[in-house]
Structures are given as C-alpha cells and as structure tokens.
mmCIF file of C-alpha atoms in Angstrom:
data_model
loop_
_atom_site.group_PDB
_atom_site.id
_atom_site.type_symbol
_atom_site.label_atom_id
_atom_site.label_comp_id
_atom_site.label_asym_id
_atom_site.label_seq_id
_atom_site.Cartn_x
_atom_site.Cartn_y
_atom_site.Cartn_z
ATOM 1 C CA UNK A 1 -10.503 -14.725 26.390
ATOM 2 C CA UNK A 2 -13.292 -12.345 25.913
ATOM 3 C CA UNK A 3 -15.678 -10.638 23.446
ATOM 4 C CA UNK A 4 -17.872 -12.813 21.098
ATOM 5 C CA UNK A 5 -17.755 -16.792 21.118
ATOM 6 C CA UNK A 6 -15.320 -18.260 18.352
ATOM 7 C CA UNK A 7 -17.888 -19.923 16.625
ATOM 8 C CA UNK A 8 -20.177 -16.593 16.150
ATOM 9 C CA UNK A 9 -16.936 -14.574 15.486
ATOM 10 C CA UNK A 10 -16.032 -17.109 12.550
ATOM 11 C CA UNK A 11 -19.382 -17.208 10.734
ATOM 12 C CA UNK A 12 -19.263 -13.008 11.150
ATOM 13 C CA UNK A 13 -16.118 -12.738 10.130
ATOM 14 C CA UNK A 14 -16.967 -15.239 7.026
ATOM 15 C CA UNK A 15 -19.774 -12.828 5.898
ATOM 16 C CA UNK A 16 -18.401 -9.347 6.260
ATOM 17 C CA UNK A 17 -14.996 -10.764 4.540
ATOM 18 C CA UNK A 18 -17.392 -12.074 1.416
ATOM 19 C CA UNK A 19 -18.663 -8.658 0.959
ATOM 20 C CA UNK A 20 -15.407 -6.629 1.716
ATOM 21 C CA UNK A 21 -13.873 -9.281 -0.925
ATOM 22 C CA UNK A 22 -16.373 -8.908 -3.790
ATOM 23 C CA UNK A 23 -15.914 -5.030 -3.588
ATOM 24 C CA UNK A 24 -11.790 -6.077 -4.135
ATOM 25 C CA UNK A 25 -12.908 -7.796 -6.491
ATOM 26 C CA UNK A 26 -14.386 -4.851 -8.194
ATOM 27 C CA UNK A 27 -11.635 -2.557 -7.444
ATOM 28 C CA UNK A 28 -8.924 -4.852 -8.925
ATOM 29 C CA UNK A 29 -11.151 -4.345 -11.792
ATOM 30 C CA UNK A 30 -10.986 -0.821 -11.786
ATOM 31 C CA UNK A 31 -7.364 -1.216 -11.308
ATOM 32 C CA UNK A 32 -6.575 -3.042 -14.490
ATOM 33 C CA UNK A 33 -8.513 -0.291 -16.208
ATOM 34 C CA UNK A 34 -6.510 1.970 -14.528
ATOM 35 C CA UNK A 35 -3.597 0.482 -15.332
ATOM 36 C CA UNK A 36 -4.438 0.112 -19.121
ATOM 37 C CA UNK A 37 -6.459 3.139 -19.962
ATOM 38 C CA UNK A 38 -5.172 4.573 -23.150
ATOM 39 C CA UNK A 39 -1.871 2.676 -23.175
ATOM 40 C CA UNK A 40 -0.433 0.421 -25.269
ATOM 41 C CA UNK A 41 1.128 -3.422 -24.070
ATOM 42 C CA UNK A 42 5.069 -1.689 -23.750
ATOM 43 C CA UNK A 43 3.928 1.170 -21.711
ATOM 44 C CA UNK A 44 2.112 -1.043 -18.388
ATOM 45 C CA UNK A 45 3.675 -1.249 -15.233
ATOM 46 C CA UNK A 46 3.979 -4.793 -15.259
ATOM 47 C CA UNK A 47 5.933 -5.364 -11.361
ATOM 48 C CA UNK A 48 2.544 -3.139 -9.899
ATOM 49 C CA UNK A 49 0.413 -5.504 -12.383
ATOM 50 C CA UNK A 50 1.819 -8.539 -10.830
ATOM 51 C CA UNK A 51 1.803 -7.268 -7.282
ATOM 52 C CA UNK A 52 -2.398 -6.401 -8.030
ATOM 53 C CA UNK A 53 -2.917 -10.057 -9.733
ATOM 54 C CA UNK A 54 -1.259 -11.534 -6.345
ATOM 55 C CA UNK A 55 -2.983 -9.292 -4.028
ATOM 56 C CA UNK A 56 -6.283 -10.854 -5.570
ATOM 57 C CA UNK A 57 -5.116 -14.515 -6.232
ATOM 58 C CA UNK A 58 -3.933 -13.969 -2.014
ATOM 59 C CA UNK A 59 -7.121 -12.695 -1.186
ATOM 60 C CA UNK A 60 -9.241 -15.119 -3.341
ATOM 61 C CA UNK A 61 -7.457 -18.212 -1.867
ATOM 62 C CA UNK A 62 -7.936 -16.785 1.774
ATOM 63 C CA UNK A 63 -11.768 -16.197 0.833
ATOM 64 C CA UNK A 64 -11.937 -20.206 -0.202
ATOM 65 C CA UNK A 65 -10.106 -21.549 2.959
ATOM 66 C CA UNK A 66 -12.529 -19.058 4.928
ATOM 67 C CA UNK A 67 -15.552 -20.780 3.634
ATOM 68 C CA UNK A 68 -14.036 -24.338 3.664
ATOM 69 C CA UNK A 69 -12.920 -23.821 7.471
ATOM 70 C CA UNK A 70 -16.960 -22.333 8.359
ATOM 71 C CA UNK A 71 -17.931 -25.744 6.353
ATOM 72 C CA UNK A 72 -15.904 -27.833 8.411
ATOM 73 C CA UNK A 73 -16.895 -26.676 11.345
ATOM 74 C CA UNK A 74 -20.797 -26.065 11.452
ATOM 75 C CA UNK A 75 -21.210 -28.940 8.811
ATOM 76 C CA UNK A 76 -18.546 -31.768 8.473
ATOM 77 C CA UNK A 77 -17.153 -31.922 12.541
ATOM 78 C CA UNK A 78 -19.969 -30.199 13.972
ATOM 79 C CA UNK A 79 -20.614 -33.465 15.703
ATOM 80 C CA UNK A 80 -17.378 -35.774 15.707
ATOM 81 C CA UNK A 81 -14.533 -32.602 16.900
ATOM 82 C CA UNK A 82 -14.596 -32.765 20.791
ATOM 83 C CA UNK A 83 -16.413 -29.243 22.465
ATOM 84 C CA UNK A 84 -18.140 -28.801 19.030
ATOM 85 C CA UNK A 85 -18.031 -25.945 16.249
ATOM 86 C CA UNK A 86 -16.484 -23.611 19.279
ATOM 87 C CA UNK A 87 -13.820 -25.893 20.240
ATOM 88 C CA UNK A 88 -13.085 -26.362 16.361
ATOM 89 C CA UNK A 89 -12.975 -22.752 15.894
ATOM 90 C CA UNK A 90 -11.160 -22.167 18.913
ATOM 91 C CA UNK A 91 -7.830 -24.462 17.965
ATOM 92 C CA UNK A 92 -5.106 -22.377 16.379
ATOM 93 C CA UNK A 93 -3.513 -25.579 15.917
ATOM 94 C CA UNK A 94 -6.388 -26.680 13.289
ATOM 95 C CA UNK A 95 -4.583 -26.698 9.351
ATOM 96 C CA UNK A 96 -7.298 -24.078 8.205
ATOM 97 C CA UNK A 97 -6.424 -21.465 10.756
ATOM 98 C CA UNK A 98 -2.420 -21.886 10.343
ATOM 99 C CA UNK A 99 -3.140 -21.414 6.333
ATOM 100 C CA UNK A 100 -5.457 -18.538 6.756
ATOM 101 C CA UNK A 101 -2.802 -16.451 8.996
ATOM 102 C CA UNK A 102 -0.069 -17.765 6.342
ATOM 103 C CA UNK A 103 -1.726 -16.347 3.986
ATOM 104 C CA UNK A 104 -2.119 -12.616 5.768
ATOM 105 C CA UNK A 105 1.556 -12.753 6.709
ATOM 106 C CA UNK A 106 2.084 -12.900 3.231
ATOM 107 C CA UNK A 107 -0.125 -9.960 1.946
ATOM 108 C CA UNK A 108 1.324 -8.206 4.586
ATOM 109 C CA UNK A 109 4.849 -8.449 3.448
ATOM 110 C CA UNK A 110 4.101 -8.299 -0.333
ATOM 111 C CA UNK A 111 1.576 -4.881 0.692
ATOM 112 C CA UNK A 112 4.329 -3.381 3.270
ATOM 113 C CA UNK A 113 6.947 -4.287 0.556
ATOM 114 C CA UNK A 114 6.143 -2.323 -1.990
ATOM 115 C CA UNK A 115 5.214 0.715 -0.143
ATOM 116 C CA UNK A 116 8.815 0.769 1.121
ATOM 117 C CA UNK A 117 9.872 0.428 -2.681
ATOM 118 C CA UNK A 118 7.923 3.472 -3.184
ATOM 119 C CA UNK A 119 9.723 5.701 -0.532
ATOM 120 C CA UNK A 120 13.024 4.523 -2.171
ATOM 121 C CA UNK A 121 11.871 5.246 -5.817
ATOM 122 C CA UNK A 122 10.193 8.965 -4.579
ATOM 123 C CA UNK A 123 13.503 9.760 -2.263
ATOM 124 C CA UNK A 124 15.727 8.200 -4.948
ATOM 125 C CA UNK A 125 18.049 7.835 -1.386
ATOM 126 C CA UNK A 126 18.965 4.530 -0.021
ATOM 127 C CA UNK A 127 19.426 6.218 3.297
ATOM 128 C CA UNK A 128 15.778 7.135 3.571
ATOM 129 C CA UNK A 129 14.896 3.661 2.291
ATOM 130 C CA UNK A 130 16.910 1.987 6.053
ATOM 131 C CA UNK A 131 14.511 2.001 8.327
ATOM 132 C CA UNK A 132 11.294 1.602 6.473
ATOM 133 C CA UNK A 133 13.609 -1.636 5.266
ATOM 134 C CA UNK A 134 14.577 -2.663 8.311
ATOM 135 C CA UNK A 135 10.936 -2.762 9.651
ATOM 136 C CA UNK A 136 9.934 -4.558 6.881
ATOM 137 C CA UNK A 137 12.890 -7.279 7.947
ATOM 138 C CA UNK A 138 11.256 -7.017 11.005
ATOM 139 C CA UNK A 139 7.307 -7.763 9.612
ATOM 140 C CA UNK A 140 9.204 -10.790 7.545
ATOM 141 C CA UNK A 141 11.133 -12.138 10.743
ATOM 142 C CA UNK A 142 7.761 -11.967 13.173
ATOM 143 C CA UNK A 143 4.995 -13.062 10.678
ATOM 144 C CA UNK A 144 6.987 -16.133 9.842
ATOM 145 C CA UNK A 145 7.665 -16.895 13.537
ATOM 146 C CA UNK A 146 4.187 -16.140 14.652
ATOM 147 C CA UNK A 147 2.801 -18.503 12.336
ATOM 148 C CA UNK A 148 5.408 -21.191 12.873
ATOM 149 C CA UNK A 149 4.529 -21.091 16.835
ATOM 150 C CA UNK A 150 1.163 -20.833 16.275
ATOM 151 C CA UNK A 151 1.403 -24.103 14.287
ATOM 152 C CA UNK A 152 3.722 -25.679 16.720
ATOM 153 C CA UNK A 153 1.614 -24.365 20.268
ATOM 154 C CA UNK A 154 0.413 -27.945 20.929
ATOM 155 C CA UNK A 155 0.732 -26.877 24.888
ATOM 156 C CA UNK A 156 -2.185 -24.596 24.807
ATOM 157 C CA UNK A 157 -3.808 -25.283 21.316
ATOM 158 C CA UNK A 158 -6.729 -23.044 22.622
ATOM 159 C CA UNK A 159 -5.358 -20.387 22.962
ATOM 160 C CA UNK A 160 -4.034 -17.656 20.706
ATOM 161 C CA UNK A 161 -3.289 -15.198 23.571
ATOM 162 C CA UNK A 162 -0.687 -17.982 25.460
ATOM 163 C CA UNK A 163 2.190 -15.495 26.158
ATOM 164 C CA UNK A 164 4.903 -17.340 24.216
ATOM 165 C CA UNK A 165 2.681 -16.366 21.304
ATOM 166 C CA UNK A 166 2.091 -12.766 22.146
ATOM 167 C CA UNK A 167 4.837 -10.935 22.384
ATOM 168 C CA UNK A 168 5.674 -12.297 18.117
ATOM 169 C CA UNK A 169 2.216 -11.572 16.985
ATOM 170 C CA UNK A 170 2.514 -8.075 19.022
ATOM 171 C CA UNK A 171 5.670 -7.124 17.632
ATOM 172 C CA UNK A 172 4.516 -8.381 14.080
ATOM 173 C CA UNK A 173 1.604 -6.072 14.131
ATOM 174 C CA UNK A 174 3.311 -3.000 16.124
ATOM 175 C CA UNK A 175 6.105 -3.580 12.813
ATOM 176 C CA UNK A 176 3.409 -3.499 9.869
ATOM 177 C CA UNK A 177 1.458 -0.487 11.555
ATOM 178 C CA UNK A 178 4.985 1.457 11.805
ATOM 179 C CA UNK A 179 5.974 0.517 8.499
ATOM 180 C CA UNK A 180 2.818 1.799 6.725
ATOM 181 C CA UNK A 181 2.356 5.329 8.840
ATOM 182 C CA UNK A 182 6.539 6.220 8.564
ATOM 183 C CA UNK A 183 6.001 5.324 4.665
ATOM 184 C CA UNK A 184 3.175 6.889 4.010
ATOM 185 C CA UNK A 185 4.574 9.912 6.107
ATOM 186 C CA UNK A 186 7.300 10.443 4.117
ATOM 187 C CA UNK A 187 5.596 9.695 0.571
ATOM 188 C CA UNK A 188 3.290 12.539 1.636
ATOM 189 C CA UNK A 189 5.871 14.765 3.070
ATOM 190 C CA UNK A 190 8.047 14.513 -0.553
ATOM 191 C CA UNK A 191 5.205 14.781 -2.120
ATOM 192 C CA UNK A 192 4.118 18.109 -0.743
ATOM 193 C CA UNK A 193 7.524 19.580 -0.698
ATOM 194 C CA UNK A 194 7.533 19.319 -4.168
ATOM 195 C CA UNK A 195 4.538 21.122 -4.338
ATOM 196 C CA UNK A 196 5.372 23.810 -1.742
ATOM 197 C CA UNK A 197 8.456 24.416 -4.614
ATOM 198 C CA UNK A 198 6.310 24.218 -7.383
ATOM 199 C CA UNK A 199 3.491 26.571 -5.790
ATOM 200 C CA UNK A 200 6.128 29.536 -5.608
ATOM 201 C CA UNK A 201 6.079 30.435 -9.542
ATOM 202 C CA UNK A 202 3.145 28.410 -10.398
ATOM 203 C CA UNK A 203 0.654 31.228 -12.245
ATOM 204 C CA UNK A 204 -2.617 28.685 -11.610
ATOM 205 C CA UNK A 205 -3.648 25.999 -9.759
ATOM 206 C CA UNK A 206 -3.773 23.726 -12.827
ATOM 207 C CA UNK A 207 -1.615 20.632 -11.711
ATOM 208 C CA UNK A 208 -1.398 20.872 -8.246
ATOM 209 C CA UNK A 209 -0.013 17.452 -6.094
ATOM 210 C CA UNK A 210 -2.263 18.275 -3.337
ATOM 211 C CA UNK A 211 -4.583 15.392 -4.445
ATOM 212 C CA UNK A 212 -1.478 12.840 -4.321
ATOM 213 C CA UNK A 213 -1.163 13.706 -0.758
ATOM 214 C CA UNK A 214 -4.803 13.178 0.035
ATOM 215 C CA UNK A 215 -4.755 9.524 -1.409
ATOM 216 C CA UNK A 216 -2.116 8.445 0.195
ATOM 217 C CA UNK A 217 -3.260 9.896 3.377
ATOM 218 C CA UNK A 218 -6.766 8.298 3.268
ATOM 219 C CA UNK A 219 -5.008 4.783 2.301
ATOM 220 C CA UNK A 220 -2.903 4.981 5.532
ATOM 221 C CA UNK A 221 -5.355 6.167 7.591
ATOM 222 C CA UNK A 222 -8.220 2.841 6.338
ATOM 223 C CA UNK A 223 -5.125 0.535 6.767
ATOM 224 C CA UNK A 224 -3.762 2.008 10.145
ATOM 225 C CA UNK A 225 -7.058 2.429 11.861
ATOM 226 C CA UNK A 226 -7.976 -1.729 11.046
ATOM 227 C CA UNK A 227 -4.114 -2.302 12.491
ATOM 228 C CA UNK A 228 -5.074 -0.245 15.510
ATOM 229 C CA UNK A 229 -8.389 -2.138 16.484
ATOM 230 C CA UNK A 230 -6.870 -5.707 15.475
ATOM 231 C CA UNK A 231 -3.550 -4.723 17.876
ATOM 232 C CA UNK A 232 -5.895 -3.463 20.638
ATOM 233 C CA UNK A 233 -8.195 -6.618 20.321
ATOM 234 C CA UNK A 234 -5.697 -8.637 20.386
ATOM 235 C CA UNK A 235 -3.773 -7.149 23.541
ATOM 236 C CA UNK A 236 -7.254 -7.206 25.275
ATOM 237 C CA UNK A 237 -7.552 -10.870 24.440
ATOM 238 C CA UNK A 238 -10.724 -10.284 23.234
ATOM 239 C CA UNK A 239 -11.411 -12.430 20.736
ATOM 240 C CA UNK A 240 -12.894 -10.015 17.774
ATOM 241 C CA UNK A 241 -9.169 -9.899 16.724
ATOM 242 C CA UNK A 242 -10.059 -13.328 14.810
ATOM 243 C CA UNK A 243 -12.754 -11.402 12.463
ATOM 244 C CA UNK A 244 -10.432 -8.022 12.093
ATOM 245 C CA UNK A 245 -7.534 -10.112 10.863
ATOM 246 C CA UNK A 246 -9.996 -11.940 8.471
ATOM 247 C CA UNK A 247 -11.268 -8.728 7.582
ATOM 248 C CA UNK A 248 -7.642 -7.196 7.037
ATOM 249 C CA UNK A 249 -7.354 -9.414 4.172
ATOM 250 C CA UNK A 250 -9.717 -7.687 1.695
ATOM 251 C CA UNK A 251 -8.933 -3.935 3.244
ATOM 252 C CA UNK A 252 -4.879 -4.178 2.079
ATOM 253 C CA UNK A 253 -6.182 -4.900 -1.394
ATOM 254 C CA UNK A 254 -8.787 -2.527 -1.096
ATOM 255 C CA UNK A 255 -6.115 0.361 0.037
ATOM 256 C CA UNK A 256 -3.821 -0.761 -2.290
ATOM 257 C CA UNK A 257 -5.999 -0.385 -5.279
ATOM 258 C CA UNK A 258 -7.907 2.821 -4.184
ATOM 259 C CA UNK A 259 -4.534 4.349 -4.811
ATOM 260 C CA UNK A 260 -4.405 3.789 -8.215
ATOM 261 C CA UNK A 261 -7.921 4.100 -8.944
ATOM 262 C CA UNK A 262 -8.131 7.745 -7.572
ATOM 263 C CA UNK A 263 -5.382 8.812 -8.762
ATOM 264 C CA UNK A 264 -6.882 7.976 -12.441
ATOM 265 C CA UNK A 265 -9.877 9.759 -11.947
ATOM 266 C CA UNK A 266 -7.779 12.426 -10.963
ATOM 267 C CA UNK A 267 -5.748 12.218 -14.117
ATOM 268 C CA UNK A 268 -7.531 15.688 -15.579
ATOM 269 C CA UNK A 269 -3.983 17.660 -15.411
ATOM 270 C CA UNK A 270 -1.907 14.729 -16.732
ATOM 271 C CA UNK A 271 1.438 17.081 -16.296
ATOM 272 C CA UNK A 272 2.636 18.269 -13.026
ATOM 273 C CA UNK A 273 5.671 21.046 -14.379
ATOM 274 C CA UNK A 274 7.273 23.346 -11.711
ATOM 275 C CA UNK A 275 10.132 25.495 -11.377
ATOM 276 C CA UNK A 276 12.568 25.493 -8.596
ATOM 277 C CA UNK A 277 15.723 27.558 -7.483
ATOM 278 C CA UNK A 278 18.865 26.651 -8.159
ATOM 279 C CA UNK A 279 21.964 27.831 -9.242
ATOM 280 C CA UNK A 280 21.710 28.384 -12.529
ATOM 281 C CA UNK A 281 23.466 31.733 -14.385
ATOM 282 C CA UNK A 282 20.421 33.757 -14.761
ATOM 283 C CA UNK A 283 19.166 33.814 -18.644
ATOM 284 C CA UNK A 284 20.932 30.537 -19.680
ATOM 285 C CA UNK A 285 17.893 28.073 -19.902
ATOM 286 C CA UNK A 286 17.991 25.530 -22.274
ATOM 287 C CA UNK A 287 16.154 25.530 -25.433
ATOM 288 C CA UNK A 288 15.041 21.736 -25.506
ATOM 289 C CA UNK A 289 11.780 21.610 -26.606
ATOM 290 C CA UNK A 290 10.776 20.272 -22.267
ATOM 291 C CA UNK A 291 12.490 23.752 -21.702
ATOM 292 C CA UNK A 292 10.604 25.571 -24.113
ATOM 293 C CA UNK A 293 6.892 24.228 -23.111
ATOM 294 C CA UNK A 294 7.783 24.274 -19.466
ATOM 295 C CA UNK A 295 8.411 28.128 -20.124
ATOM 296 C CA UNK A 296 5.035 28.821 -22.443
ATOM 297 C CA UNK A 297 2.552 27.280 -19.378
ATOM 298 C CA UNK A 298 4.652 29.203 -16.691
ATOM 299 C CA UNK A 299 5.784 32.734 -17.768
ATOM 300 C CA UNK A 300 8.518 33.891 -15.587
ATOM 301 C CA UNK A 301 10.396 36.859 -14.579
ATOM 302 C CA UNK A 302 14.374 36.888 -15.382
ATOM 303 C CA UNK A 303 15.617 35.144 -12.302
ATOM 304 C CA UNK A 304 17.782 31.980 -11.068
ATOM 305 C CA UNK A 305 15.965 28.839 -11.482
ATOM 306 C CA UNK A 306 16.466 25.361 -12.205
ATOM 307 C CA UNK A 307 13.118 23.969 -14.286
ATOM 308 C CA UNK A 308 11.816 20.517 -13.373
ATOM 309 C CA UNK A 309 9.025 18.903 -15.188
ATOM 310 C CA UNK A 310 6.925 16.482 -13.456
ATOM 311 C CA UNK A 311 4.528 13.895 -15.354
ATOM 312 C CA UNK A 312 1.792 11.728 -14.053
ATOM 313 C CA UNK A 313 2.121 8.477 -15.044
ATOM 314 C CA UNK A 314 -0.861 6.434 -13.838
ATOM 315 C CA UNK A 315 0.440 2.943 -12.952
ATOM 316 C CA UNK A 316 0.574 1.810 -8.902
ATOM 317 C CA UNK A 317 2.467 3.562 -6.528
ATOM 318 C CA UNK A 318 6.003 4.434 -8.048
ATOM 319 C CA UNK A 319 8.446 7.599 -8.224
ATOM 320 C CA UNK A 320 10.759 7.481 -10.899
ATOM 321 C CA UNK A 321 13.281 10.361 -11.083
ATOM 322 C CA UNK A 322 15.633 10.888 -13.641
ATOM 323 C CA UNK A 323 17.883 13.318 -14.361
ATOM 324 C CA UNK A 324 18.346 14.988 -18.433
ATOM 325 C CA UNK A 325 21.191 17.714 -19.435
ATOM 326 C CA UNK A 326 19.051 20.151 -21.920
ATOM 327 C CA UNK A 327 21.009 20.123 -24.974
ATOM 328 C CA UNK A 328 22.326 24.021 -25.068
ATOM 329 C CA UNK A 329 22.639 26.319 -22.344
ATOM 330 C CA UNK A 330 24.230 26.023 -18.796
ATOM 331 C CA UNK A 331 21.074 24.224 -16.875
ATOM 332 C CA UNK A 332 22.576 22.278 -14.342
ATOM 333 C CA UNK A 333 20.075 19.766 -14.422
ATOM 334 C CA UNK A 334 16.147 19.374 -16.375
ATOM 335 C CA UNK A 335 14.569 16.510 -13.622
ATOM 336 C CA UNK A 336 11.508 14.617 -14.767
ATOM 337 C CA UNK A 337 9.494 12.788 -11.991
ATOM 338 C CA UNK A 338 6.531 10.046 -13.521
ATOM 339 C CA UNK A 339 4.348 9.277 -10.984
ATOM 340 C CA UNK A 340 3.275 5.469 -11.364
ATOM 341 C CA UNK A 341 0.740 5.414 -8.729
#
C-alpha cells in the first residue's frame, strides 16, 4: 500500500465528507422545493420523492458511522487495539468499515437503478433498457460480493488490495462507471434527437432541450470523474481510494439532486412542442384543442407532418411518453413526452 497513512486518510476523509454532506443536505432541500413548487399533493412524483428521502437517510447514516468509526479509533481504542489508530483504521475486517462500504453498495445500486429506469421510460424500448440492466445485475452481483469478502478476508484483514478482493471490487466499480456514462449517453443522445426534429420547423428558440442535455452531461461527468480517480486509486493500491469512496457518498446525492434542481431553474419555457415528419395526408391535422395551440406557437407551411407536444414536468429524472389519437382528422398519432427530471 501507498499514498497517505490510514489513520490521516480517515480523519481527511471524515472532514471533507461533513462538508460535501451538509451541501446534500442543502440540495435535498432544494430538491423538495423542486419537487413541490406550485403543485398540489396528487401531482408529486412520489417513487423520485422516495428515492431523494433514501439517498439522504443513506447518506446521513453513512455520515454517523463515519464519525463513530474516527471516535473509535483516535478516542475509545486509540490505546487498547494492537498497532494503534493506523492498525484500527487499516482492518477492513473492523464492523464500521464493512457497514460504511454496505452502505455505498447500496446508494450505488439505488443511484445506478434509477438512471437505468430513466433510459427505459425516455426510449419507451425494453431492448434499449438490456444492457444498461444487465450492468446494473452486474453492480448488484459485485457490490454484494465485495462486501461479503471483505467481511469474511480474515487471511489478510489488512489489506483491502489482497487479490481475492480485487478483481470484485474492480469489476464492481468498472460496472457502476459503465452503467452511468452508457445511460447518460443515451439519455442525452434521445434527448437531442428530439431536439434536432424539433429545431427543423421551430420559428424561435423558445423551448429548446439543449439545457436537458447539458445537465445530464455535467451530472455524468462529476460522478464519472470521482469513479475514475477512486478505480485508479484503488488499482494503484494507493490508499486515497479509502477517502474517495467516503467522499462518493455525498457526490451521488449531490448529482442526483443537481438534476432536478437545474432543471427547475430552468423551468422558464415550461412547454417543449415540436413538429416532426411523418406520414400524415397533408392538410388533415386534427382540431383538438393540443392540435390547435401546437399550430398558433408554430405557424407552418402546408406540408406532411406528424405534431408532437412535449411538456416539462419538473419531478426527478423520468420520460413518460404516451401516445393520444386527436379526435377528428387522420393524424396518425399526437405524442406527449413530460419530462420528470
């Protein structure tokens, strides 16, 4: 092992997760504002509420055990645990550590869970939704096993980087850092095909998706670039991997609810309405009144088209797409997409 001593890297890792936690904290309170701004008690995501409560009920017990584990050993078996605070710090075996990484497998999973929910709710295809769900299989099957050897590695107790624990906790994180950049790739990619459709007859800029695509993007990006430096840490047995993966803790909420939160803010052009080819006989739009205001914000030569509305909805990250017959005319279909972000 290499890098700082485990005692120094727990007390760091103690501080710099307080402060990344308490601005979690503040974000999850942005995202309940976000999530009930102007709405009434029917009309709240409740799943994304519950997945936001849990991130910060995960988060706040890791926090605790943090500080109880730093107590334990500076304070209460500073002198009695043989090598000292080091040693203490040092033992993957010790109950605090195997909670602590419990805990992280589990944000991981509920974090990497619902972002492959969202590709299957943008795509509205289960075939897209296979591999991002296989990975997350994958994050499930690893986590769990990493943490169960790390609890059972009474050989080398010492040692995190002992290569019967490697190659899980390597293919654990390799699976959560593929998971989140294939996701977030194709959220972004739908996301700006839609708008290269909607861009062809738009008359103005006024409710462009660009921003959509930008969130997302910068949420990857903070998530994947901790990932990176934790995997390559860890691979160099260096032992700064122990105050990334404390700090990875607060950072998942933190991406998670940054999301939401800028996407609020952005919520200026609350409707997102685009028209897209199809084939539709030209002339026979329906006369719904969608149809009808769709038309007045989007004048539009006589030509082919198939009209598709698209609403922001600001609740966490969710596509819903459904599909509405206009009731005249020969529209094949009017599609609505609500973006619960």
């Amino acid at each position: 092992m290499s890098g700082i001593p485990s005692d120094t890297g727990a007390l760091m890792s103690a501080v710099l997760e307080g402060i990344l936690y308490g601005f979690s904290v503040l974000m999850f309170t942005g995202t309940i504002w976000a999530l009930t701004y102007k709405r009434s008690l029917q009309d709240i995501n409740r799943p994304i509420a519950v997945v936001a409560v849990l991130l910060l009920l995960v988060s706040t017990v890791h926090m605790i055990v943090t500080i109880i584990r730093v107590e334990n050993g500076f304070v209460k078996y500073r002198d009695t645990w043989p090598g000292g605070p080091a040693a203490f710090f040092a033992d993957i075996t010790e109950e605090t550590y195997v909670i602590k990484h419990a805990l992280y497998i589990f944000q991981t999973v509920l974090a990497d869970g619902v972002m492959v929910y969202r590709c299957y709710i943008v795509w509205q295809s289960a075939r897209i939704a296979i591999i991002p769900g296989i990975l997350w299989c994958a994050i499930v099957v690893t986590g769990v096993h990493a943490v169960y050897s790390v609890s059972q590695a009474s050989s080398n107790p010492g040692d995190v980087f002992a290569s019967q624990l490697t190659k899980w906790i390597t293919a654990f994180f390799a699976s959560t850092i593929t998971t989140n950049l294939l996701c977030s790739g194709l959220l972004a990619y739908r996301i700006w095909t839609i708008e290269r459709e909607v861009a062809k007859v738009r008359t103005s800029k006024r409710g462009t998706m660009i921003p959509i695509v930008r969130i997302l993007v910068d949420a990857a990006v903070l998530y994947s670039v901790v990932l990176f430096s934790l995997l390559i840490c860890f691979l160099s047995g260096n032992n700064g991997e122990s105050v990334l993966t404390d700090l990875v803790m607060p950072i998942i909420s933190i991406a998670f609810y940054m999301v939401l939160i800028r996407i609020t803010l952005n919520r200026k052009n609350r409707s997102y309405i685009s028209t897209v080819f199809s084939t539709v006989p030209r002339g026979t739009i329906g006369s719904d009144g969608t149809t009808q205001e769709t038309l007045q914000d989007y004048p539009m030569k006589p030509l082919q088209v198939h009209i598709s509305k698209y609403t922001q909805n600001d609740g966490p990250s969710a596509y819903r797409v459904r599909s509405d017959q206009p009731s005249t005319g020969k529209v094949e279909s009017l599609g609505r997409v609500s973006l619960d972000m």
